[in-house]
């Protein structure tokens, strides 16, 4: 049976971009229909950020218990038996976390009276689509369409996903651990998951095409991560060109032209993600593209009137919090409010060992222009809280870049255990136009890692207290 729906706002995609758009639009009194072909929550909640952080957490717990069993440990904790891991139970726990969030999103949408249609939308023109649902085809026409279809993992030519060649999606739901894992790509996903699998006892080898890991960040910031990988026994091959996988070995050409053969039960390909622009009729909508992304202006308007696009579909950074912020703005624009997407900074957090946070300009970016800057840094080795939770010997630090003439902050970075939780304060400082004096004038609670930020500001002003 076929049904026809007319709606004010049609949101395509139920990830953090799409569901936030729908919730905000509904709060503003708009009639909203959301179409999702998979589970509500999208990549982030179902097969990305959340499950990966759950796996990273479980891996860290397992590894600290194992360390205690091995050496007795410096904290006086010891174990007389070697701990074991039942990965399928770990995965079941992780799925429980994912299910709770998925149900939470469904509940929020229900309470907001958003009409959710389950199925894949296919567009015939800019403002109407057909969704094949379990109970038949539904035709939807809308005054406003918000495209939030997200992104998907990129495969390597010659190494299609399937069997031992896996993407992050499969890596997060393995039922047993491989003895060895080759990770292609030392970016966010490769290093976050590669480190977690190493902590779970897997033999991990990372192959990266560029001459450094996490090429998005500068070398000072990634040095503590490189050191951890080395200490943990993760083999890292830089400048490696992958050629193929045969008989349990991954073949690559190294920087010096030699052939590398890496034995691997499984190969995790994490060489980036691409916007999901195919398979749902985008080509029939007549919107302009900007390279591989859908073109949008600073209000997330596409080139077609009343068609909006947000999140991974419209460009870098492909981050949950950017998508959600754009979705909230689009809902408010449709409701008649005046908004623009013009953040001072979008924080980026990498959940490696140790963690990295970056907001705004790094010293290299700032130095490239004409602005004279102050660079200042403070080590976690001099922070009491870091010492009290074994987070001081990672080589981690907080770093700021400020404009010299008015000491206004341009960028803040940190590397160290648990620094992801400092990202909010860093983003707030930049967004509110804080100066070094502003940060130095705020009483930061003791003992916390945030004192390292306060001390970095003091260092920038030339009078750090604890170094
Ligand atoms: P990525 O762009 O972070 O890293 C991909 C890496 O693969 C790069 O270092 C690149 O040089 C390397 N590479 C590309 N082709 C290669 C080849 N043929 N052989 C060897 N190396 C090759 O991409 P990733 O890790 O797949 O993540 C995708 C996106 O997902 C990220 O850009 C990020 O926006 C998002 N993400 C964010 C996270 C967070 O916020 N904590 C966590 C995970 C993903």
CSV table of C-alpha atoms and ligand atoms in Angstrom, one decimal:
chain,number,residue,atom,x,y,z
A,1,UNK,CA,0.0,0.0,0.0
A,2,UNK,CA,1.4,3.4,-0.8
A,3,UNK,CA,1.0,6.4,1.4
A,4,UNK,CA,1.6,10.1,0.8
A,5,UNK,CA,2.8,12.5,3.5
A,6,UNK,CA,3.1,16.3,3.3
A,7,UNK,CA,5.3,17.8,5.9
A,8,UNK,CA,6.9,21.2,6.7
A,9,UNK,CA,10.4,19.9,7.5
A,10,UNK,CA,11.8,16.6,6.1
A,11,UNK,CA,15.0,15.5,7.7
A,12,UNK,CA,17.0,12.8,5.9
A,13,UNK,CA,19.2,10.9,8.3
A,14,UNK,CA,18.8,10.1,12.0
A,15,UNK,CA,22.4,10.7,13.1
A,16,UNK,CA,23.5,13.5,15.5
A,17,UNK,CA,23.0,16.1,12.7
A,18,UNK,CA,19.6,14.9,11.6
A,19,UNK,CA,18.0,14.0,15.0
A,20,UNK,CA,19.2,17.3,16.6
A,21,UNK,CA,17.7,19.2,13.6
A,22,UNK,CA,14.4,17.4,14.1
A,23,UNK,CA,14.3,17.9,17.8
A,24,UNK,CA,15.0,21.6,17.6
A,25,UNK,CA,12.6,22.1,14.7
A,26,UNK,CA,9.9,20.4,16.8
A,27,UNK,CA,10.7,22.5,19.8
A,28,UNK,CA,10.1,25.5,17.7
A,29,UNK,CA,6.6,24.2,16.7
A,30,UNK,CA,7.4,23.0,13.2
A,31,UNK,CA,5.9,19.8,11.8
A,32,UNK,CA,8.8,17.4,11.3
A,33,UNK,CA,9.3,14.1,9.5
A,34,UNK,CA,12.6,12.2,9.9
A,35,UNK,CA,13.6,9.4,7.6
A,36,UNK,CA,16.3,6.9,8.7
A,37,UNK,CA,17.2,3.7,6.9
A,38,UNK,CA,19.2,2.1,9.7
A,39,UNK,CA,19.1,2.7,13.5
A,40,UNK,CA,18.5,6.1,15.0
A,41,UNK,CA,21.7,7.6,16.3
A,42,UNK,CA,23.8,7.3,13.1
A,43,UNK,CA,27.4,6.5,12.8
A,44,UNK,CA,28.4,8.3,16.0
A,45,UNK,CA,26.0,6.5,18.4
A,46,UNK,CA,25.7,3.1,16.6
A,47,UNK,CA,29.1,2.4,15.0
A,48,UNK,CA,31.5,5.2,15.7
A,49,UNK,CA,32.2,7.6,18.6
A,50,UNK,CA,30.2,5.9,21.4
A,51,UNK,CA,31.0,2.2,20.7
A,52,UNK,CA,34.6,3.0,20.1
A,53,UNK,CA,34.9,4.9,23.3
A,54,UNK,CA,33.2,2.0,25.1
A,55,UNK,CA,35.8,-0.4,23.6
A,56,UNK,CA,38.6,1.9,24.5
A,57,UNK,CA,37.4,2.1,28.1
A,58,UNK,CA,37.1,-1.7,28.4
A,59,UNK,CA,40.5,-2.2,26.8
A,60,UNK,CA,42.1,0.3,29.3
A,61,UNK,CA,40.5,-1.6,32.2
A,62,UNK,CA,41.7,-5.0,30.9
A,63,UNK,CA,45.2,-3.7,30.3
A,64,UNK,CA,45.5,-2.2,33.8
A,65,UNK,CA,44.4,-5.4,35.4
A,66,UNK,CA,46.8,-7.3,33.3
A,67,UNK,CA,49.7,-5.0,34.2
A,68,UNK,CA,48.9,-5.6,37.9
A,69,UNK,CA,48.9,-9.4,37.3
A,70,UNK,CA,52.3,-9.1,35.5
A,71,UNK,CA,54.3,-6.9,37.8
A,72,UNK,CA,52.5,-6.5,41.1
A,73,UNK,CA,52.3,-2.9,40.0
A,74,UNK,CA,53.6,0.2,41.7
A,75,UNK,CA,50.3,1.0,43.4
A,76,UNK,CA,50.5,-2.1,45.7
A,77,UNK,CA,47.8,-3.9,43.7
A,78,UNK,CA,48.6,-7.4,42.7
A,79,UNK,CA,46.7,-10.4,41.2
A,80,UNK,CA,47.7,-14.0,41.5
A,81,UNK,CA,45.9,-15.1,38.3
A,82,UNK,CA,46.2,-13.8,34.8
A,83,UNK,CA,43.0,-12.0,33.8
A,84,UNK,CA,41.1,-13.3,30.8
A,85,UNK,CA,38.9,-11.5,28.4
A,86,UNK,CA,35.6,-12.7,26.8
A,87,UNK,CA,35.3,-10.3,23.9
A,88,UNK,CA,31.8,-11.3,23.0
A,89,UNK,CA,30.7,-10.2,26.6
A,90,UNK,CA,32.6,-7.0,26.2
A,91,UNK,CA,30.8,-6.4,22.9
A,92,UNK,CA,27.5,-7.3,24.5
A,93,UNK,CA,28.2,-4.6,27.2
A,94,UNK,CA,29.1,-2.1,24.5
A,95,UNK,CA,25.9,-3.0,22.6
A,96,UNK,CA,24.0,-2.3,25.8
A,97,UNK,CA,25.4,1.3,25.9
A,98,UNK,CA,24.6,1.8,22.2
A,99,UNK,CA,21.1,0.4,22.7
A,100,UNK,CA,20.4,2.8,25.5
A,101,UNK,CA,21.4,5.7,23.5
A,102,UNK,CA,19.5,4.5,20.4
A,103,UNK,CA,16.3,4.1,22.6
A,104,UNK,CA,17.0,7.5,24.2
A,105,UNK,CA,17.0,9.2,20.8
A,106,UNK,CA,13.8,7.3,19.7
A,107,UNK,CA,12.2,8.4,23.0
A,108,UNK,CA,13.2,12.1,22.6
A,109,UNK,CA,11.8,12.1,19.0
A,110,UNK,CA,8.6,10.5,20.1
A,111,UNK,CA,8.1,13.0,22.9
A,112,UNK,CA,8.8,15.9,20.5
A,113,UNK,CA,6.1,14.4,18.2
A,114,UNK,CA,8.6,14.0,15.3
A,115,UNK,CA,7.2,11.5,12.8
A,116,UNK,CA,9.9,8.9,12.2
A,117,UNK,CA,9.8,6.8,9.0
A,118,UNK,CA,12.1,3.8,8.8
A,119,UNK,CA,13.5,3.1,5.4
A,120,UNK,CA,15.8,4.6,2.8
A,121,UNK,CA,14.7,7.7,1.1
A,122,UNK,CA,15.2,8.1,-2.6
A,123,UNK,CA,14.7,11.6,-4.2
A,124,UNK,CA,13.1,12.2,-7.5
A,125,UNK,CA,13.4,16.0,-7.3
A,126,UNK,CA,14.6,18.5,-4.7
A,127,UNK,CA,11.6,18.3,-2.4
A,128,UNK,CA,10.1,14.9,-2.7
A,129,UNK,CA,11.2,11.4,-2.0
A,130,UNK,CA,9.9,7.9,-1.8
A,131,UNK,CA,10.8,5.7,1.2
A,132,UNK,CA,10.5,2.0,1.0
A,133,UNK,CA,9.2,1.0,4.4
A,134,UNK,CA,8.4,-2.4,5.8
A,135,UNK,CA,4.7,-1.7,5.1
A,136,UNK,CA,5.1,-0.3,1.6
A,137,UNK,CA,6.2,2.8,-0.2
A,138,UNK,CA,5.7,6.3,1.4
A,139,UNK,CA,5.9,9.4,-0.8
A,140,UNK,CA,7.0,12.5,1.2
A,141,UNK,CA,6.9,16.1,-0.1
A,142,UNK,CA,8.2,18.8,2.1
A,143,UNK,CA,8.5,22.6,2.2
A,144,UNK,CA,12.0,22.3,3.6
A,145,UNK,CA,14.4,19.4,3.2
A,146,UNK,CA,17.4,18.9,5.5
A,147,UNK,CA,20.0,16.5,4.2
A,148,UNK,CA,22.0,14.8,6.9
A,149,UNK,CA,23.1,11.6,5.3
A,150,UNK,CA,26.6,11.5,6.9
A,151,UNK,CA,29.6,9.6,5.7
A,152,UNK,CA,30.9,6.1,5.1
A,153,UNK,CA,34.4,4.5,5.4
A,154,UNK,CA,36.6,4.7,2.3
A,155,UNK,CA,37.9,1.3,1.0
A,156,UNK,CA,41.3,0.9,-0.6
A,157,UNK,CA,41.5,-0.1,-4.2
A,158,UNK,CA,42.5,-3.8,-4.3
A,159,UNK,CA,41.4,-4.3,-0.7
A,160,UNK,CA,37.6,-4.3,-0.7
A,161,UNK,CA,35.9,-4.8,2.7
A,162,UNK,CA,34.9,-8.4,3.4
A,163,UNK,CA,36.4,-11.4,5.1
A,164,UNK,CA,39.6,-10.4,6.9
A,165,UNK,CA,39.5,-6.9,5.5
A,166,UNK,CA,37.4,-4.8,7.9
A,167,UNK,CA,36.3,-1.3,8.5
A,168,UNK,CA,35.8,0.3,11.9
A,169,UNK,CA,32.1,-1.0,11.9
A,170,UNK,CA,33.2,-4.6,12.0
A,171,UNK,CA,36.1,-3.9,14.3
A,172,UNK,CA,33.7,-2.7,16.9
A,173,UNK,CA,31.6,-5.9,16.9
A,174,UNK,CA,34.2,-8.7,16.6
A,175,UNK,CA,33.2,-11.8,18.5
A,176,UNK,CA,36.8,-12.9,19.1
A,177,UNK,CA,40.2,-11.2,19.0
A,178,UNK,CA,42.5,-11.8,16.1
A,179,UNK,CA,46.0,-12.7,17.2
A,180,UNK,CA,47.4,-10.0,14.8
A,181,UNK,CA,45.9,-6.9,13.3
A,182,UNK,CA,47.3,-4.7,10.6
A,183,UNK,CA,45.9,-1.2,10.6
A,184,UNK,CA,46.1,0.9,7.4
A,185,UNK,CA,46.0,4.6,8.2
A,186,UNK,CA,47.4,6.2,11.3
A,187,UNK,CA,44.6,8.8,11.6
A,188,UNK,CA,41.9,9.2,14.3
A,189,UNK,CA,40.2,5.8,13.8
A,190,UNK,CA,43.3,3.7,13.1
A,191,UNK,CA,45.2,4.9,16.2
A,192,UNK,CA,42.2,5.0,18.6
A,193,UNK,CA,41.1,1.4,17.7
A,194,UNK,CA,44.7,0.1,17.1
A,195,UNK,CA,45.7,1.2,20.6
A,196,UNK,CA,42.6,-0.4,22.1
A,197,UNK,CA,43.3,-3.7,20.4
A,198,UNK,CA,46.9,-3.5,21.5
A,199,UNK,CA,45.7,-3.1,25.1
A,200,UNK,CA,43.5,-6.2,24.6
A,201,UNK,CA,46.6,-8.2,23.8
A,202,UNK,CA,46.5,-8.2,20.0
A,203,UNK,CA,49.7,-7.9,17.9
A,204,UNK,CA,49.1,-4.6,16.1
A,205,UNK,CA,51.0,-3.1,13.1
A,206,UNK,CA,50.2,0.3,11.7
A,207,UNK,CA,50.9,1.3,8.2
A,208,UNK,CA,50.7,5.0,7.3
A,209,UNK,CA,51.2,6.5,3.8
A,210,UNK,CA,52.5,9.9,5.1
A,211,UNK,CA,55.8,10.3,7.0
A,212,UNK,CA,54.1,10.8,10.4
A,213,UNK,CA,51.2,9.5,12.5
A,214,UNK,CA,48.1,11.7,13.0
A,215,UNK,CA,49.2,14.1,10.2
A,216,UNK,CA,46.4,16.5,11.2
A,217,UNK,CA,48.4,17.5,14.3
A,218,UNK,CA,51.9,18.9,14.6
A,219,UNK,CA,54.7,16.7,15.7
A,220,UNK,CA,55.1,18.0,19.2
A,221,UNK,CA,51.5,17.2,19.9
A,222,UNK,CA,51.7,13.6,18.6
A,223,UNK,CA,55.1,12.8,20.2
A,224,UNK,CA,53.6,11.4,23.4
A,225,UNK,CA,51.3,9.2,21.3
A,226,UNK,CA,54.2,7.9,19.2
A,227,UNK,CA,56.1,7.2,22.4
A,228,UNK,CA,53.2,5.2,23.9
A,229,UNK,CA,52.9,3.2,20.7
A,230,UNK,CA,56.5,2.3,20.8
A,231,UNK,CA,56.4,1.4,24.5
A,232,UNK,CA,53.3,-0.7,23.9
A,233,UNK,CA,55.0,-2.6,21.2
A,234,UNK,CA,52.9,-1.4,18.2
A,235,UNK,CA,55.0,-1.5,15.1
A,236,UNK,CA,54.5,1.7,13.0
A,237,UNK,CA,55.6,1.8,9.4
A,238,UNK,CA,55.5,5.4,8.0
A,239,UNK,CA,55.6,6.2,4.3
A,240,UNK,CA,54.1,2.8,3.5
A,241,UNK,CA,52.2,2.2,0.3
A,242,UNK,CA,49.9,-0.8,0.7
A,243,UNK,CA,50.0,-3.2,-2.3
A,244,UNK,CA,47.7,-6.1,-1.3
A,245,UNK,CA,46.8,-8.9,1.0
A,246,UNK,CA,47.6,-12.4,0.2
A,247,UNK,CA,47.8,-15.7,2.2
A,248,UNK,CA,47.6,-13.9,5.6
A,249,UNK,CA,50.1,-11.2,4.8
A,250,UNK,CA,49.7,-7.6,4.0
A,251,UNK,CA,52.2,-6.4,1.4
A,252,UNK,CA,53.4,-2.8,1.3
A,253,UNK,CA,56.3,-0.8,-0.1
A,254,UNK,CA,58.3,1.1,2.5
A,255,UNK,CA,59.8,4.5,2.1
A,256,UNK,CA,63.1,3.1,0.9
A,257,UNK,CA,61.5,1.0,-1.8
A,258,UNK,CA,61.7,-2.3,0.1
A,259,UNK,CA,58.7,-4.7,0.2
A,260,UNK,CA,57.2,-5.1,3.7
A,261,UNK,CA,55.2,-8.3,4.5
A,262,UNK,CA,53.1,-7.9,7.6
A,263,UNK,CA,51.5,-11.1,9.0
A,264,UNK,CA,47.9,-10.2,9.9
A,265,UNK,CA,44.8,-12.3,10.7
A,266,UNK,CA,42.7,-9.2,10.1
A,267,UNK,CA,43.3,-5.9,8.3
A,268,UNK,CA,41.5,-2.8,9.6
A,269,UNK,CA,41.3,-0.1,6.8
A,270,UNK,CA,40.9,3.4,8.3
A,271,UNK,CA,42.0,5.7,5.5
A,272,UNK,CA,39.3,8.3,5.9
A,273,UNK,CA,35.6,8.6,5.4
A,274,UNK,CA,33.6,10.1,2.4
A,275,UNK,CA,30.4,11.9,2.4
A,276,UNK,CA,27.4,9.7,1.6
A,277,UNK,CA,26.3,11.2,-1.6
A,278,UNK,CA,25.3,8.1,-3.6
A,279,UNK,CA,22.4,5.8,-3.7
A,280,UNK,CA,19.6,8.1,-2.6
A,281,UNK,CA,18.9,10.3,-5.6
A,282,UNK,CA,21.1,13.3,-4.7
A,283,UNK,CA,21.8,13.6,-8.4
A,284,UNK,CA,18.1,14.3,-9.0
A,285,UNK,CA,18.0,17.2,-6.6
A,286,UNK,CA,20.0,19.7,-8.7
A,287,UNK,CA,22.2,20.9,-5.8
A,288,UNK,CA,25.7,22.2,-6.5
A,289,UNK,CA,28.7,20.2,-5.2
A,290,UNK,CA,31.9,21.5,-3.8
A,291,UNK,CA,34.4,18.8,-4.6
A,292,UNK,CA,33.1,15.5,-3.1
A,293,UNK,CA,30.8,17.4,-0.6
A,294,UNK,CA,27.4,19.1,-1.1
A,295,UNK,CA,28.0,22.9,-1.4
A,296,UNK,CA,26.5,25.0,1.4
A,297,UNK,CA,26.8,28.6,2.4
A,298,UNK,CA,27.4,29.8,6.0
A,299,UNK,CA,23.7,29.0,6.8
A,300,UNK,CA,23.9,25.5,5.4
A,301,UNK,CA,21.7,26.4,2.5
A,302,UNK,CA,22.4,24.4,-0.7
A,303,UNK,CA,22.1,25.9,-4.1
A,304,UNK,CA,18.4,24.8,-4.2
A,305,UNK,CA,15.8,26.9,-2.4
A,306,UNK,CA,14.7,25.4,0.9
A,307,UNK,CA,17.1,22.5,0.7
A,308,UNK,CA,19.6,22.5,3.5
A,309,UNK,CA,22.6,20.2,4.2
A,310,UNK,CA,24.7,19.6,7.3
A,311,UNK,CA,27.4,17.5,8.9
A,312,UNK,CA,29.8,15.1,7.2
A,313,UNK,CA,27.9,15.6,3.9
A,314,UNK,CA,29.0,19.2,3.6
A,315,UNK,CA,32.7,19.1,4.5
A,316,UNK,CA,35.4,18.8,7.1
A,317,UNK,CA,35.7,18.5,10.0
A,318,UNK,CA,33.6,15.4,10.0
A,319,UNK,CA,32.7,15.6,13.6
A,320,UNK,CA,29.5,14.9,15.6
A,321,UNK,CA,29.5,18.3,17.4
A,322,UNK,CA,29.8,20.2,14.2
A,323,UNK,CA,26.9,18.3,12.6
A,324,UNK,CA,24.7,18.9,15.7
A,325,UNK,CA,25.5,22.6,15.8
A,326,UNK,CA,24.7,23.0,12.2
A,327,UNK,CA,21.4,21.1,12.6
A,328,UNK,CA,20.3,23.2,15.5
A,329,UNK,CA,21.1,26.4,13.5
A,330,UNK,CA,19.2,25.1,10.4
A,331,UNK,CA,16.1,24.4,12.5
A,332,UNK,CA,16.2,27.9,13.9
A,333,UNK,CA,16.6,29.4,10.4
A,334,UNK,CA,13.6,27.5,9.1
A,335,UNK,CA,11.7,28.8,12.1
A,336,UNK,CA,12.6,32.3,11.0
A,337,UNK,CA,15.5,33.1,13.4
A,338,UNK,CA,18.6,34.9,12.3
A,339,UNK,CA,21.6,32.6,12.5
A,340,UNK,CA,25.0,32.0,10.9
A,341,UNK,CA,27.5,29.1,11.2
A,342,UNK,CA,30.6,31.0,12.2
A,343,UNK,CA,32.2,29.3,15.2
A,344,UNK,CA,35.6,30.7,16.3
A,345,UNK,CA,36.8,27.2,16.8
A,346,UNK,CA,35.5,23.6,16.6
A,347,UNK,CA,37.4,21.4,19.1
A,348,UNK,CA,38.9,18.2,17.9
A,349,UNK,CA,39.6,15.4,20.3
A,350,UNK,CA,41.6,12.2,19.6
A,351,UNK,CA,41.1,9.4,22.1
A,352,UNK,CA,44.5,7.9,21.7
A,353,UNK,CA,46.9,7.0,24.5
A,354,UNK,CA,47.4,9.7,25.7
A,355,UNK,CA,44.5,11.8,24.4
A,356,UNK,CA,44.9,14.9,22.2
A,357,UNK,CA,42.7,18.1,22.2
A,358,UNK,CA,43.1,20.9,19.7
A,359,UNK,CA,41.1,24.1,19.5
A,360,UNK,CA,41.9,26.9,17.2
A,361,UNK,CA,45.4,27.7,15.8
A,362,UNK,CA,48.5,25.7,16.6
A,363,UNK,CA,51.9,27.5,16.8
A,364,UNK,CA,52.7,26.5,13.2
A,365,UNK,CA,49.4,28.0,11.8
A,366,UNK,CA,49.8,31.2,13.8
A,367,UNK,CA,53.4,31.7,12.9
A,368,UNK,CA,52.6,31.3,9.2
A,369,UNK,CA,50.8,34.6,9.1
A,370,UNK,CA,51.9,38.1,10.0
A,371,UNK,CA,50.7,38.1,13.5
A,372,UNK,CA,53.3,38.2,16.3
A,373,UNK,CA,52.4,35.5,18.9
A,374,UNK,CA,53.2,34.3,22.3
A,375,UNK,CA,53.6,30.5,22.6
A,376,UNK,CA,53.5,29.0,26.1
A,377,UNK,CA,53.4,25.5,27.5
A,378,UNK,CA,53.0,23.7,30.8
A,379,UNK,CA,53.9,20.0,31.5
A,380,UNK,CA,51.5,17.6,33.2
A,381,UNK,CA,54.6,16.3,35.0
A,382,UNK,CA,54.3,19.5,37.2
A,383,UNK,CA,50.5,19.0,37.9
A,384,UNK,CA,49.6,17.4,41.2
A,385,UNK,CA,46.3,15.8,39.9
A,386,UNK,CA,48.2,14.2,37.0
A,387,UNK,CA,50.7,12.8,39.4
A,388,UNK,CA,48.0,11.4,41.7
A,389,UNK,CA,46.4,9.4,38.9
A,390,UNK,CA,49.5,8.2,37.1
A,391,UNK,CA,49.0,10.7,34.3
A,392,UNK,CA,52.2,12.7,34.6
A,393,UNK,CA,54.7,10.6,32.8
A,394,UNK,CA,53.2,10.6,29.3
A,395,UNK,CA,55.2,13.6,28.2
A,396,UNK,CA,51.9,15.5,28.1
A,397,UNK,CA,51.4,19.2,28.3
A,398,UNK,CA,49.0,22.1,27.7
A,399,UNK,CA,50.0,24.7,25.1
A,400,UNK,CA,48.5,28.1,24.1
A,401,UNK,CA,49.1,30.5,21.3
A,402,UNK,CA,48.1,34.1,22.0
A,403,UNK,CA,48.3,37.3,19.9
A,404,UNK,CA,51.2,39.3,21.3
A,405,UNK,CA,49.8,42.8,21.2
A,406,UNK,CA,46.6,42.0,23.2
A,407,UNK,CA,47.3,38.5,24.5
A,408,UNK,CA,44.1,37.2,23.1
A,409,UNK,CA,44.1,33.4,22.8
A,410,UNK,CA,44.2,32.1,19.2
A,411,UNK,CA,44.7,28.4,19.9
A,412,UNK,CA,44.9,25.9,22.7
A,413,UNK,CA,46.1,22.3,22.6
A,414,UNK,CA,46.8,19.6,25.1
A,415,UNK,CA,48.1,16.1,25.0
A,416,UNK,CA,47.8,13.9,28.1
A,417,UNK,CA,45.7,11.3,29.9
A,418,UNK,CA,42.0,12.5,30.3
A,419,UNK,CA,42.6,15.8,28.5
A,420,UNK,CA,39.4,15.3,26.4
A,421,UNK,CA,37.5,16.7,29.4
A,422,UNK,CA,39.4,20.0,29.1
A,423,UNK,CA,38.1,20.5,25.5
A,424,UNK,CA,35.0,22.4,26.8
A,425,UNK,CA,37.0,25.0,28.7
A,426,UNK,CA,39.4,25.4,25.8
A,427,UNK,CA,36.5,26.0,23.3
A,428,UNK,CA,34.7,28.3,25.7
A,429,UNK,CA,37.9,30.4,26.2
A,430,UNK,CA,38.3,30.9,22.4
A,431,UNK,CA,34.7,31.4,21.7
A,432,UNK,CA,34.4,34.1,24.4
A,433,UNK,CA,37.6,35.8,23.1
A,434,UNK,CA,39.6,35.2,26.3
A,435,UNK,CA,43.0,36.7,26.9
A,436,UNK,CA,45.9,35.2,28.8
A,437,UNK,CA,45.0,37.5,31.7
A,438,UNK,CA,41.4,36.2,31.7
A,439,UNK,CA,42.5,32.6,32.1
A,440,UNK,CA,45.1,33.6,34.7
A,441,UNK,CA,42.4,35.5,36.6
A,442,UNK,CA,40.1,32.5,36.9
A,443,UNK,CA,40.6,30.5,40.1
A,444,UNK,CA,40.9,26.9,38.8
A,445,UNK,CA,40.0,24.2,41.3
A,446,UNK,CA,42.8,22.2,43.0
A,447,UNK,CA,43.7,19.5,42.4
A,448,UNK,CA,42.6,19.2,38.8
A,449,UNK,CA,44.1,18.9,35.4
A,450,UNK,CA,42.6,22.2,34.5
A,451,UNK,CA,45.2,24.0,36.6
A,452,UNK,CA,47.7,23.1,33.9
A,453,UNK,CA,45.7,25.5,31.6
A,454,UNK,CA,45.8,28.2,34.2
A,455,UNK,CA,49.6,27.7,34.6
A,456,UNK,CA,50.0,27.8,30.8
A,457,UNK,CA,48.4,31.2,30.8
A,458,UNK,CA,50.7,32.3,33.6
A,459,UNK,CA,53.6,31.0,31.6
A,460,UNK,CA,52.4,33.1,28.6
A,461,UNK,CA,52.4,36.1,30.9
A,462,UNK,CA,56.0,35.3,32.0
A,463,UNK,CA,55.2,34.1,35.6
A,464,UNK,CA,54.3,30.4,35.8
A,465,UNK,CA,54.4,29.3,39.4
A,466,UNK,CA,55.0,25.6,39.3
A,467,UNK,CA,57.8,25.3,36.7
B,1,LIG,P1,41.8,10.2,9.0
B,1,LIG,O1,41.6,11.2,7.9
B,1,LIG,O2,41.8,10.7,10.4
B,1,LIG,O3,43.1,9.3,8.8
B,1,LIG,C1,43.3,8.6,7.7
B,1,LIG,C2,44.8,8.3,7.6
B,1,LIG,O4,45.0,7.3,6.6
B,1,LIG,C3,45.7,9.5,7.3
B,1,LIG,O5,46.7,9.6,8.2
B,1,LIG,C4,46.2,9.2,5.9
B,1,LIG,O6,47.4,9.7,5.6
B,1,LIG,C5,46.2,7.7,5.9
B,1,LIG,N1,46.1,7.0,4.6
B,1,LIG,C6,45.3,7.4,3.6
B,1,LIG,N2,45.4,6.5,2.5
B,1,LIG,C7,46.3,5.6,2.9
B,1,LIG,C8,46.9,4.4,2.3
B,1,LIG,N3,46.6,4.1,1.1
B,1,LIG,N4,47.8,3.7,3.0
B,1,LIG,C9,48.2,4.1,4.3
B,1,LIG,N5,47.7,5.2,4.9
B,1,LIG,C10,46.8,5.9,4.3
B,1,LIG,O7,40.6,9.1,8.8
B,1,LIG,P2,39.9,8.1,9.8
B,1,LIG,O8,40.9,7.7,10.9
B,1,LIG,O9,39.5,7.0,8.9
B,1,LIG,O10,38.7,8.8,10.4
B,1,LIG,C11,37.7,9.4,9.5
B,1,LIG,C12,37.1,10.6,10.1
B,1,LIG,O11,36.3,10.2,11.2
B,1,LIG,C13,38.1,11.6,10.7
B,1,LIG,O12,38.5,12.6,9.8
B,1,LIG,C14,37.3,12.2,11.8
B,1,LIG,O13,36.7,13.4,11.4
B,1,LIG,C15,36.3,11.2,12.2
B,1,LIG,N6,36.6,10.6,13.5
B,1,LIG,C16,36.7,11.5,14.6
B,1,LIG,C17,37.0,10.9,15.8
B,1,LIG,C18,37.1,11.8,17.0
B,1,LIG,O14,36.6,12.9,17.0
B,1,LIG,N7,37.7,11.4,18.1
B,1,LIG,C19,37.3,9.5,16.0
B,1,LIG,C20,37.2,8.8,14.8
B,1,LIG,C21,36.9,9.3,13.6
